[in-house]
XYZ file of C-alpha atoms in Angstrom:
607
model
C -3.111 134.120 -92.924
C -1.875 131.603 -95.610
C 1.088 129.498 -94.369
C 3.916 128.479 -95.965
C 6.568 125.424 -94.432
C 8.403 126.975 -91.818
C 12.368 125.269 -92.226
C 12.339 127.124 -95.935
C 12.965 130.605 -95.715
C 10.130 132.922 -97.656
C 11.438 134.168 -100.969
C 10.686 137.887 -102.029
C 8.180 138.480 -104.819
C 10.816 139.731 -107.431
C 10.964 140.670 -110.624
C 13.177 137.580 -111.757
C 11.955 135.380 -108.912
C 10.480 131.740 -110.096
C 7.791 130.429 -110.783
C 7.808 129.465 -107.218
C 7.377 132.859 -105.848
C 6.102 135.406 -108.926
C 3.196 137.043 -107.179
C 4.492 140.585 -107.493
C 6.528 140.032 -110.827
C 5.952 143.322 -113.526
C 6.062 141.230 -116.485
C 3.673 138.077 -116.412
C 4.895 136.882 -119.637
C 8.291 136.658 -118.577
C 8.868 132.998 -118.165
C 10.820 132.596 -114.601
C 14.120 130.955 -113.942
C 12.828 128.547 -111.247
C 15.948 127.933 -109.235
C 15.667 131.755 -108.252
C 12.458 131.289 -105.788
C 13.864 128.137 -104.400
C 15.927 127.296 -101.054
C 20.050 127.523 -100.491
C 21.794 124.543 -100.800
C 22.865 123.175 -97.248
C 24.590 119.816 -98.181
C 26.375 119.984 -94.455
C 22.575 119.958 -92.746
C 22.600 117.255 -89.978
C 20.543 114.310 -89.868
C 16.676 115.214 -87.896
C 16.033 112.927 -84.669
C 14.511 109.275 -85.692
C 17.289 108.787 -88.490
C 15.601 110.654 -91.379
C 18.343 112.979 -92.748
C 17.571 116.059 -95.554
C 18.580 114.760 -98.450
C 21.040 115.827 -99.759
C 21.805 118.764 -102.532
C 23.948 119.034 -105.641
C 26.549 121.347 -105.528
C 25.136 122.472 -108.693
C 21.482 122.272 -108.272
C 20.436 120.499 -111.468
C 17.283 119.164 -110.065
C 14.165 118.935 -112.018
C 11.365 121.852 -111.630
C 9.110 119.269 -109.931
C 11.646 118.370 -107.267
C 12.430 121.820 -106.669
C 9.099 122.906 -106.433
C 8.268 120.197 -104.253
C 10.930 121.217 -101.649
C 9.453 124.511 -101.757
C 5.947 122.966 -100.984
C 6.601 120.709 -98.699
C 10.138 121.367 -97.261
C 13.150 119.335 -97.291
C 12.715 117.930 -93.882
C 9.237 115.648 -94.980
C 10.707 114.987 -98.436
C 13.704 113.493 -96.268
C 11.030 111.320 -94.176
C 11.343 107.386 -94.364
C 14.150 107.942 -96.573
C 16.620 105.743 -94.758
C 16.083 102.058 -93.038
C 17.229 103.106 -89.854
C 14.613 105.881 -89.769
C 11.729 103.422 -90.594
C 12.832 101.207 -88.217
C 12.953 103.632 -85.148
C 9.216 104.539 -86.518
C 8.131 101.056 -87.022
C 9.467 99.883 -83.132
C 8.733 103.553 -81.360
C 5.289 103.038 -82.938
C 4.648 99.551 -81.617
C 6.310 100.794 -78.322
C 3.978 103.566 -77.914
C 0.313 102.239 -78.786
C 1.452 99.198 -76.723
C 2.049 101.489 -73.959
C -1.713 103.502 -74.585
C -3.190 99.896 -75.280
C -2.298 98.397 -71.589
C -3.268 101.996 -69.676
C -6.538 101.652 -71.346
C -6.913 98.091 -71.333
C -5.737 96.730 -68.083
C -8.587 95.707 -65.960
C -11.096 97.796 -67.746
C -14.003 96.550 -65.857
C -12.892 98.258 -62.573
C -15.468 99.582 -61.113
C -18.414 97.227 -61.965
C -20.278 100.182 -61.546
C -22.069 102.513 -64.428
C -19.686 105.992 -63.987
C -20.844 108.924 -64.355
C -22.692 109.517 -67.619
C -22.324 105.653 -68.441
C -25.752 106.107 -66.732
C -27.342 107.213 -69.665
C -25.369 106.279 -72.959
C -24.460 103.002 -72.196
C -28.211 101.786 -71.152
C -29.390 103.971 -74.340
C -26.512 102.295 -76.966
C -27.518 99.141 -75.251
C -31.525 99.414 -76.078
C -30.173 100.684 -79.678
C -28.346 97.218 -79.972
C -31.663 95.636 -79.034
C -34.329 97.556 -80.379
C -33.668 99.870 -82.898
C -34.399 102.897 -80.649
C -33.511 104.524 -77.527
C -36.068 102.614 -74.860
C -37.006 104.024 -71.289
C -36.089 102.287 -68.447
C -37.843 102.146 -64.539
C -37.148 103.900 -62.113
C -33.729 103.080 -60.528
C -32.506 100.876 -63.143
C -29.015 101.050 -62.365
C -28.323 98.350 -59.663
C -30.116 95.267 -61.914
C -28.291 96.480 -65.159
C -24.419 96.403 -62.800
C -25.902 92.806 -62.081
C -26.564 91.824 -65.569
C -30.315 92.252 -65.877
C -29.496 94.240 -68.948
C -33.050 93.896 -70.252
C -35.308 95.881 -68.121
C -35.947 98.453 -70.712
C -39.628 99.434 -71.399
C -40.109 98.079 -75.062
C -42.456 100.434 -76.846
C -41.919 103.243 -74.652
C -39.237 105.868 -76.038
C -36.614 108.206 -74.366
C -36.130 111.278 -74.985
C -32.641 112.131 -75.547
C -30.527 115.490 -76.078
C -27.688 113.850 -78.430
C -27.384 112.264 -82.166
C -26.759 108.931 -82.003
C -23.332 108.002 -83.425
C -21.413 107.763 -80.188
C -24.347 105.479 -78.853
C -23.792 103.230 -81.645
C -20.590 102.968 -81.248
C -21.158 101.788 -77.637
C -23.340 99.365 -79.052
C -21.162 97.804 -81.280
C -18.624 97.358 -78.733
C -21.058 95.624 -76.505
C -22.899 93.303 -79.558
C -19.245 92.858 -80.698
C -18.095 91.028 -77.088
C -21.432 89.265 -76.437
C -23.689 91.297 -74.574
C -23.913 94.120 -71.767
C -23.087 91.678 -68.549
C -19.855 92.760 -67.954
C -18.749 96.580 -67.308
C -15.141 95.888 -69.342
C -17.801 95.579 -72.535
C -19.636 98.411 -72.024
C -16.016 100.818 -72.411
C -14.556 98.476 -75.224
C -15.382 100.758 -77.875
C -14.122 103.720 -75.706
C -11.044 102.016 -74.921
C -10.811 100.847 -78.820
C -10.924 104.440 -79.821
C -8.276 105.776 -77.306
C -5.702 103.288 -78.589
C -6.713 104.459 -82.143
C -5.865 108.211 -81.592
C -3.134 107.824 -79.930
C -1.534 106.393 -83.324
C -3.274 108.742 -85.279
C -1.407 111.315 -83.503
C 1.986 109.808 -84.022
C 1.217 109.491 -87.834
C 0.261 113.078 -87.717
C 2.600 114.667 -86.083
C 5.406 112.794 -87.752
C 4.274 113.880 -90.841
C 3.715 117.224 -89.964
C 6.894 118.073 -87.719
C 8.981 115.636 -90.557
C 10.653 113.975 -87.284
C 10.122 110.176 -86.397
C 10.961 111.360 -82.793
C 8.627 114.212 -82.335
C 5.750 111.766 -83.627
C 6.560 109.550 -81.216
C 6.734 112.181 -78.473
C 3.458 113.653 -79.159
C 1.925 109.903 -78.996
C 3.491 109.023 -75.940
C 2.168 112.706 -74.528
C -1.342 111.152 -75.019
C -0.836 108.042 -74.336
C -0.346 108.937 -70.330
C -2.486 111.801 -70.188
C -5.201 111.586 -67.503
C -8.123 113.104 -69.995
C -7.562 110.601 -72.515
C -7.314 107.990 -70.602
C -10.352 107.845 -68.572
C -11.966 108.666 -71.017
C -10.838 105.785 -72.672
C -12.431 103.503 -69.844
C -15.674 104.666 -69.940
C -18.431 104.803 -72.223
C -19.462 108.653 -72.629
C -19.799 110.382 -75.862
C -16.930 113.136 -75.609
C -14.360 110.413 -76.838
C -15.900 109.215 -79.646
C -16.209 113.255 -80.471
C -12.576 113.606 -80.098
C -11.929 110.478 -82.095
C -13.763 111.853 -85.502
C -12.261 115.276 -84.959
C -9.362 113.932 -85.146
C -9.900 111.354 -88.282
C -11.188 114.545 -90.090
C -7.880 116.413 -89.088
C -5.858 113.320 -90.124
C -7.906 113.618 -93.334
C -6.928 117.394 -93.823
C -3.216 116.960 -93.512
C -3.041 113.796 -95.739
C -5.172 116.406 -98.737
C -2.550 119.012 -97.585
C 0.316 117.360 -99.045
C -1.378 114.899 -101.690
C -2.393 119.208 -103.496
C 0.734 120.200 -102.976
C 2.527 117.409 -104.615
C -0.263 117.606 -107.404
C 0.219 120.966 -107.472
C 3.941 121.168 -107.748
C 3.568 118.245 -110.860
C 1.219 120.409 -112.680
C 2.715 123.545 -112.438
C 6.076 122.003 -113.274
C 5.040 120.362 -116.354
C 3.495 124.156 -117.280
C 6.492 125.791 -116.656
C 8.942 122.931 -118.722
C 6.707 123.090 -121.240
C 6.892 126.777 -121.909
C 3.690 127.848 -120.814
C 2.836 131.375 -119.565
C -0.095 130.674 -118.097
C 1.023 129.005 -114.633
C 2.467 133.153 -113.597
C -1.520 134.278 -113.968
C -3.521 131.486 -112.500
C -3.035 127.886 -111.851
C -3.910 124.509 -112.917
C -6.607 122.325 -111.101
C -5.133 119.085 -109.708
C -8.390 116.849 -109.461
C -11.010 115.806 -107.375
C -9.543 115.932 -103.309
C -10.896 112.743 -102.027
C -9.087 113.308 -98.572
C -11.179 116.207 -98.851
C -14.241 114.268 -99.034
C -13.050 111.726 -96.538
C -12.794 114.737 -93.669
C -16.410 115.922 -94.605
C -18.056 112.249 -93.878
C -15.577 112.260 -90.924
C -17.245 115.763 -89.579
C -20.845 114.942 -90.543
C -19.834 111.498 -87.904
C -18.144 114.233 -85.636
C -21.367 115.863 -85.646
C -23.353 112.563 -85.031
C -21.871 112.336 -82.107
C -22.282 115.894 -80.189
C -23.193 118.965 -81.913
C -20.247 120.618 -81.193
C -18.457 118.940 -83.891
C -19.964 121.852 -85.561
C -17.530 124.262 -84.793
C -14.566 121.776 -85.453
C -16.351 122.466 -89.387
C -15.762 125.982 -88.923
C -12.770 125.859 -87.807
C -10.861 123.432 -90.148
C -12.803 125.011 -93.108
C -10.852 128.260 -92.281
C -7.938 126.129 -92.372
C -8.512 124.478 -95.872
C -8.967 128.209 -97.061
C -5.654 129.387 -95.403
C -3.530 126.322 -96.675
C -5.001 126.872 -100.358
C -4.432 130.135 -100.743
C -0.730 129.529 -99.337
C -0.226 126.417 -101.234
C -1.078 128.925 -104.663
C 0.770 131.639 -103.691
C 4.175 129.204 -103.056
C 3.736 127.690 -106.385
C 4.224 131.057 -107.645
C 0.701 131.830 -109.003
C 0.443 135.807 -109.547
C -3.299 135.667 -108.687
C -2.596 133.233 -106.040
C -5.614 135.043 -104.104
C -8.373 134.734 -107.001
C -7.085 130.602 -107.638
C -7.028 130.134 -104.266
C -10.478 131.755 -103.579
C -12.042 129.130 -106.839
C -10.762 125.983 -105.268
C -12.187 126.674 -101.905
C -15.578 127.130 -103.123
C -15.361 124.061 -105.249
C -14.575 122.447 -101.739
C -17.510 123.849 -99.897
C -19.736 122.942 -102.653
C -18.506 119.505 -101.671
C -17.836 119.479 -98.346
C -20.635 120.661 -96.643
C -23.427 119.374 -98.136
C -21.109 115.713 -97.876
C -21.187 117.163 -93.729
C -24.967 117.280 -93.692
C -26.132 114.279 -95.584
C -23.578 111.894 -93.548
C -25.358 114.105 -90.282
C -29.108 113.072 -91.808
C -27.682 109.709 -92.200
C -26.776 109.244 -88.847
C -30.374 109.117 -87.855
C -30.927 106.146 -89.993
C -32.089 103.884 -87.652
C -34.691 106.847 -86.109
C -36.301 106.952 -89.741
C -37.002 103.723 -89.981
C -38.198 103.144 -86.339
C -41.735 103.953 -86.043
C -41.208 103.705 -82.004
C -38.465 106.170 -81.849
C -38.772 109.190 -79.972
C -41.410 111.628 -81.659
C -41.048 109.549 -84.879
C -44.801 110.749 -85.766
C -45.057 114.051 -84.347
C -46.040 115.675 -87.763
C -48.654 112.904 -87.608
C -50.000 113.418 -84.720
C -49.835 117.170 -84.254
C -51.293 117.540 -88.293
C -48.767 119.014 -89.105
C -49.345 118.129 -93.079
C -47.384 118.831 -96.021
C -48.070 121.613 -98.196
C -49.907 121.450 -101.216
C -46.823 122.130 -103.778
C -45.137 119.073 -101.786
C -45.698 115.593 -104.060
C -48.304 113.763 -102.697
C -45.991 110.301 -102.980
C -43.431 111.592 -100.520
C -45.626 112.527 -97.733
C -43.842 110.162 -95.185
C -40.384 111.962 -96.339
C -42.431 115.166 -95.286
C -43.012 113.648 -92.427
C -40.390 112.267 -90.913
C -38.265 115.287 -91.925
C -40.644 117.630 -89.916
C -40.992 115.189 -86.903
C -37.187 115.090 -86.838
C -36.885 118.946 -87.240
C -38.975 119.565 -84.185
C -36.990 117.297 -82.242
C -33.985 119.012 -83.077
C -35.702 122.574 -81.922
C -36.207 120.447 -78.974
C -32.659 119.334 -78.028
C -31.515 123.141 -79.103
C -33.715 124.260 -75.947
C -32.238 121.899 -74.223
C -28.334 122.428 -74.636
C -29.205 126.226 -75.015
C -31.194 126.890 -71.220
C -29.266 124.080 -69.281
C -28.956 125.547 -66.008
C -28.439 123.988 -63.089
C -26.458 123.819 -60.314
C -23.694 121.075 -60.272
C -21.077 120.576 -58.073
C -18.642 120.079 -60.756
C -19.863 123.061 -62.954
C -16.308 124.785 -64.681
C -15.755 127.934 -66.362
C -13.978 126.992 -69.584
C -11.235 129.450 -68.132
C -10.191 126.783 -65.811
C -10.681 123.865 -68.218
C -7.075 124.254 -70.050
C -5.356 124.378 -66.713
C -7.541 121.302 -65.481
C -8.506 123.674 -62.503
C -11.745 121.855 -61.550
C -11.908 118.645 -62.941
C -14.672 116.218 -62.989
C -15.517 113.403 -60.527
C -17.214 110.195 -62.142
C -16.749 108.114 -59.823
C -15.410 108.154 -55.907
C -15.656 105.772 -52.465
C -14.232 105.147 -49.661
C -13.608 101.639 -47.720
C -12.490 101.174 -44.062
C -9.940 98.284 -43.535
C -12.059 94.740 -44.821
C -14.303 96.507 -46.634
C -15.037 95.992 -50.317
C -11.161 96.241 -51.931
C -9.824 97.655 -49.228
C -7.457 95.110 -47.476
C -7.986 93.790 -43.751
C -4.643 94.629 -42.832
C -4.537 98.194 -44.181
C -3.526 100.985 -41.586
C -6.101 103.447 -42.897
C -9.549 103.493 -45.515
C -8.782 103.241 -48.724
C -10.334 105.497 -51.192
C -11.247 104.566 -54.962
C -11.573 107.043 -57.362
C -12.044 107.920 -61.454
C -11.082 111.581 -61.276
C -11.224 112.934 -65.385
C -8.341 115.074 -64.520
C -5.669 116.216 -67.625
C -1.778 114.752 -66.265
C -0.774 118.297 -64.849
C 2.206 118.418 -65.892
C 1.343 118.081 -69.301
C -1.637 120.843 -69.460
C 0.092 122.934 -67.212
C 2.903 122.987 -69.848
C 0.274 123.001 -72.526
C -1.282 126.164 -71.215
C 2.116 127.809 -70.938
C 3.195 127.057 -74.877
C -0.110 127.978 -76.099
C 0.866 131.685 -76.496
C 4.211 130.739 -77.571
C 2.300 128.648 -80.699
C 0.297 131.391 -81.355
C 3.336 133.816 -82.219
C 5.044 131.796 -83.650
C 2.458 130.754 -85.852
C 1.671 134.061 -86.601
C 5.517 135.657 -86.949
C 6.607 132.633 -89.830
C 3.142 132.269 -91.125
C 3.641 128.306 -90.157
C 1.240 125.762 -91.059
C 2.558 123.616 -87.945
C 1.172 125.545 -85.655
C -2.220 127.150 -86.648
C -3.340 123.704 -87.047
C -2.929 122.164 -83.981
C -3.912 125.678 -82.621
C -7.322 125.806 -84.568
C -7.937 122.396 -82.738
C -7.686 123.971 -79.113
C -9.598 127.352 -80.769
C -12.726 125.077 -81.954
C -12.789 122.750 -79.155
C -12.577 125.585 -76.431
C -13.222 129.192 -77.321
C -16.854 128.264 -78.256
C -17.777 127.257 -74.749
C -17.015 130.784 -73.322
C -20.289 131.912 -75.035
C -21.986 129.431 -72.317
C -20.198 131.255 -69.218
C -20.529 134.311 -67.228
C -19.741 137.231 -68.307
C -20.189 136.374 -72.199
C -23.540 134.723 -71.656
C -24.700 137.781 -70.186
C -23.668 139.808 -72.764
C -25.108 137.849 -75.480
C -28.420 137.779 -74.096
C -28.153 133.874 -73.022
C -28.019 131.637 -69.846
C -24.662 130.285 -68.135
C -25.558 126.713 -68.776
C -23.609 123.895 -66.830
C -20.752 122.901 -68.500
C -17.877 120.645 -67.184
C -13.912 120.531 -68.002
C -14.434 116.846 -68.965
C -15.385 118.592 -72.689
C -11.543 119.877 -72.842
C -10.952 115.764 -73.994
C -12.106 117.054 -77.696
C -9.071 119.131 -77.818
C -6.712 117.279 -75.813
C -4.757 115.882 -79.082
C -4.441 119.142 -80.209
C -3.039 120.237 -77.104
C -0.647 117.517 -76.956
C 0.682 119.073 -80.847
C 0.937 122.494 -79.385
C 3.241 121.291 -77.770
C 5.207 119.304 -79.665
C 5.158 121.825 -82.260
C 6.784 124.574 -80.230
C 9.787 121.840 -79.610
C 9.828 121.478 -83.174
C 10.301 124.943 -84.172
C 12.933 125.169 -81.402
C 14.953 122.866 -83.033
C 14.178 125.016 -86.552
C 16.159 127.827 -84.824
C 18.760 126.016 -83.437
C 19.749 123.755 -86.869
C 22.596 125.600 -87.438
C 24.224 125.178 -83.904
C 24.237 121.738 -83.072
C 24.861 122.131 -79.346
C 21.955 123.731 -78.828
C 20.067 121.773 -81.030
C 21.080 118.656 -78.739
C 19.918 120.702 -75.018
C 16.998 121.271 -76.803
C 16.668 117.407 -77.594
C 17.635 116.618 -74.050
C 15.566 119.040 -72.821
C 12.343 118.194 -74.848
C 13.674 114.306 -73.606
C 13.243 115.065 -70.121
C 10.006 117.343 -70.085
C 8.134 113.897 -71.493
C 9.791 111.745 -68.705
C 8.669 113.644 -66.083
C 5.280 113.986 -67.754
C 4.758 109.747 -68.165
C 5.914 110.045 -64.540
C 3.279 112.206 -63.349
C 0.712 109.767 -65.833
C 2.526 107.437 -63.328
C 1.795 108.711 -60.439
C -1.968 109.080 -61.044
C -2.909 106.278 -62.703
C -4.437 104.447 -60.046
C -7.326 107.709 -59.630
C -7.805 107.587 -62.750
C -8.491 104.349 -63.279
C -10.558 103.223 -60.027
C -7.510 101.552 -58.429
C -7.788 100.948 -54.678
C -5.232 103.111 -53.256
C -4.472 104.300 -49.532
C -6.721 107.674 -48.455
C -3.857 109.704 -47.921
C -2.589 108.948 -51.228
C -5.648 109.793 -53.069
C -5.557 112.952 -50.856
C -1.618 113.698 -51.310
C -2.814 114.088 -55.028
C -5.554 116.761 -54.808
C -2.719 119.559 -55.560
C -5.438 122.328 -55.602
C -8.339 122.477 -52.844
C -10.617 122.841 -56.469
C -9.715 118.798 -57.243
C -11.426 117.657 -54.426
């Protein structure tokens, strides 16, 4: 459903309405009085958390068209963003404040445990052979020990793996490493990891700020990631889900900055149309240039996609978005065939986008192209599978090396689609957005003198990396989820169906995977683990945020409930960073007492 900014109230479609809200006007040649369309005045309206207050209105509202229609656009509340120094400086020192706070969690002692974790055991020793050879190598049997000791080098050179995943996450775990000097110390093998946590939790201040139009609810939403348990281990240790989560997120980033850069194009171009006398603007609208944010989200997606295929559906799913937030951006200028404009844009930007998506994909496999040892490099070759005759006999090693690489694919598909096995940790996505089975990578357990368990210590200690979501804040995430989702849906808010698009594509998919959908599709339950959710953690963490935002929408007009709904929000996020408290040392391989590590397991499914 198209959106439109949820703190300005939707205008009727009136005869004499503006040419910010025409669509149902009798007479298209009528040229509109623009004020008509646009919001009340409210010069009383108290200054929004962080400092930024709206600006403020003319009694007489003698503003241009442009400003007007930028209000209407965009809303009063981000066009009142940054517009005072004591606003900027709350951002500038809550922003420091925060990523310092995500940059210690993730950083302190990062090499704890000197052990590969998990699924370290295959992408680090793969991004590792990368760095060294071009190609994913094999490695002997029971590799694991000499590579923890730094005999990072017993791959077999000349002898491929076979892997199920594109390579972009392995790279990135390879640049970490070549970055820091090598593979000999477990703190370089999660750098990147670690890099890329810090990273998105300020990209998620920057959004939110600028989507919410508070400095305060940015900040909260950062902080929210910052200590949750997902992101975290996942920021210390080198799997491919994070650097998933971290392109998703980009391309997101990407999609709100092209959001607002149309809409203030928009509301320029139409403006100068309507000033100018034109009729034109009430039928269809003007085009506002090539949407290089645009562009910038579909290199970010094609990376996404690099990385896991199941970036895939984050392209379906923010695609629908860039429809839904054309067609409302049209309609809210006051185009009268806001539906038909709309629907013209959009396929210029698939015409862009997705081919942009699959070439940056193709590209990604760089380094397989031009690495005659890579895994079934020469298949075509070797199976004859030839060209055909129309085919130019000069580009028979594009021929090639396309088909070799299209049977690998079919391959990996086989893989990812029949993956059935039993695992101890198997979850049904139902369970993944409460955290209700999380995943172990890593647990031991030391008697007194042992290992880092103290000689004095009254009982074993027990050292653990549990990927387990902060409770507190999925729990609460699970319970605003429906609340987002009407509210979305009742004021047609852009706020929301973004942020709830991210949790959509990053979690509905996986249901096709589980019993009873598998069965009914014809498939397999494959194994799949709640350590996945980590893709749409950020989203979850604006869910959230946005549901205190639009509580204190209602309440701006009553100013003591406005400020219980501040203290309110205020103490939700303390107890949350005191719950990220709390378990921080199993999520981060801290030696800790048994019975603490045991006080912890809430539900008889954590253990």
């Amino acid at each position: 459903m198209p959106e439109h900014d949820a703190d300005m109230e939707s205008q009727p479609m009136t005869t004499t309405s503006s040419g910010a809200a025409a669509a149902d006007t009798p007479d298209a040649t009528e040229r509109p009085d623009t004020a008509a369309a646009l919001p009340p005045e409210n010069p009383d309206a108290p200054p929004v958390p962080g400092g930024a207050p709206a600006p403020p209105r003319p009694a007489a509202d003698d503003r241009s068209t442009r400003d007007r229609l930028l209000e209407k656009l965009l809303g009063a509340r981000r066009l009142g963003l940054g517009t005072t120094a004591r606003d900027r400086m709350w951002d500038l020192i809550g922003t420091l404040a925060v990523v310092t706070i995500a940059a210690v969690a993730r950083l302190w002692e990062l090499g704890r445990p000197a052990k590969l974790v998990f699924d370290e055991t295959y992408y680090v020793k793969e991004g590792w052979s990368l760095a060294s050879l071009g190609y994913e190598a094999a490695w002997p049997e029971e590799p694991n020990p000499a590579f923890e000791a730094g005999d990072v080098s017993s791959y077999k050179t000349g002898e491929a793996e076979y892997v199920v995943h594109p390579p972009v996450g392995k790279w990135m775990i390879a640049l970490g490493m070549r970055l820091t000097g090598g593979a000999d110390d477990p703190w370089k093998w999660r750098i990147a990891s670690a890099v890329v946590g810090i990273l998105a939790v300020l990209l998620v201040i920057r959004i939110a700020r600028r989507m919410f139009g508070w400095t305060s609810l940015g900040l909260m939403a950062g902080l929210l990631l910052a200590v949750d348990g997902e992101a975290i281990v996942h920021s210390r240790t080198g799997l491919l889900d994070q650097f998933l989560m971290f392109w998703v997120l980009v391309a997101f980033a990407c999609l709100v900055m092209d959001r607002e850069w149309g809409r203030r194009r928009l509301a320029e171009r139409v403006a100068h149309l309507i000033d100018s006398g034109s009729e034109a603007v009430m039928t269809y609208g003007p085009r506002i240039g090539f949407r290089w944010w645009r562009l910038a989200a579909a290199v970010s997606l094609g990376l996404a996609c690099g990385v896991k295929w199941s970036g895939l559906y984050f392209v379906l799913g923010f695609g629908l978005l860039v429809v839904f937030w054309d067609l409302g951006a049209r309609r809210d200028a006051g185009i009268r065939r806001w539906v038909e404009d709309g629907a013209l844009g959009v396929l210029v930007t698939a015409l862009v986008m997705l081919p942009t998506i699959v070439v940056v994909y193709i590209a990604t496999w760089t380094g397989w192209f031009v690495n005659r040892m890579s895994y079934m490099r020469d298949w075509a070759e070797v199976n004859g599978q030839t060209a055909p005759g129309w085919f130019p006999g000069w580009a028979d090693g594009v021929w090639n090396a396309g088909r070799s690489l299209g049977e690998y694919h079919k391959q990996m598909w086989d893989f990812h689609t029949s993956l059935e096995s039993d695992h101890s940790y198997d979850a049904h996505p139902v369970n993944w957005i409460v955290q209700g089975r999380p995943t172990s990578f890593f647990w031991e357990k030391f008697t007194p003198g042992q290992g880092p368990c103290p000689p004095g210590a009254t009982q074993d200690c027990a050292v653990a990396v549990t990927s387990l979501g902060n409770p507190a804040l999925w729990w609460l995430g699970a319970a605003t989820l429906l609340v987002a989702l009407v509210l979305a849906l009742v004021k047609r808010d852009w706020r929301g169906s973004g942020p709830l698009m991210g949790v959509a594509a990053g979690w509905l998919p996986w249901f096709q995977y589980s019993w009873p959908i598998a069965g009914l599709l014809g498939g397999v339950a494959r194994t799949i683990f709640t350590f996945y959710s980590i893709v749409f953690a950020p989203f979850l963490v604006l869910t959230i945020v946005y549901v205190v935002a639009a509580l204190l929408d209602y309440t701006e007009n009553d100013p003591p409930a406005k400020r219980a709904i501040g203290w309110v929000a205020g103490v939700v996020t303390a107890v949350i960073v005191g719950v990220g408290v709390l378990f921080y040392p199993i999520w981060t391989a801290m030696p800790v007492p048994y019975d603490y590590w045991h006080g912890l397991m809430w539900l008889p499914s954590w253990i």
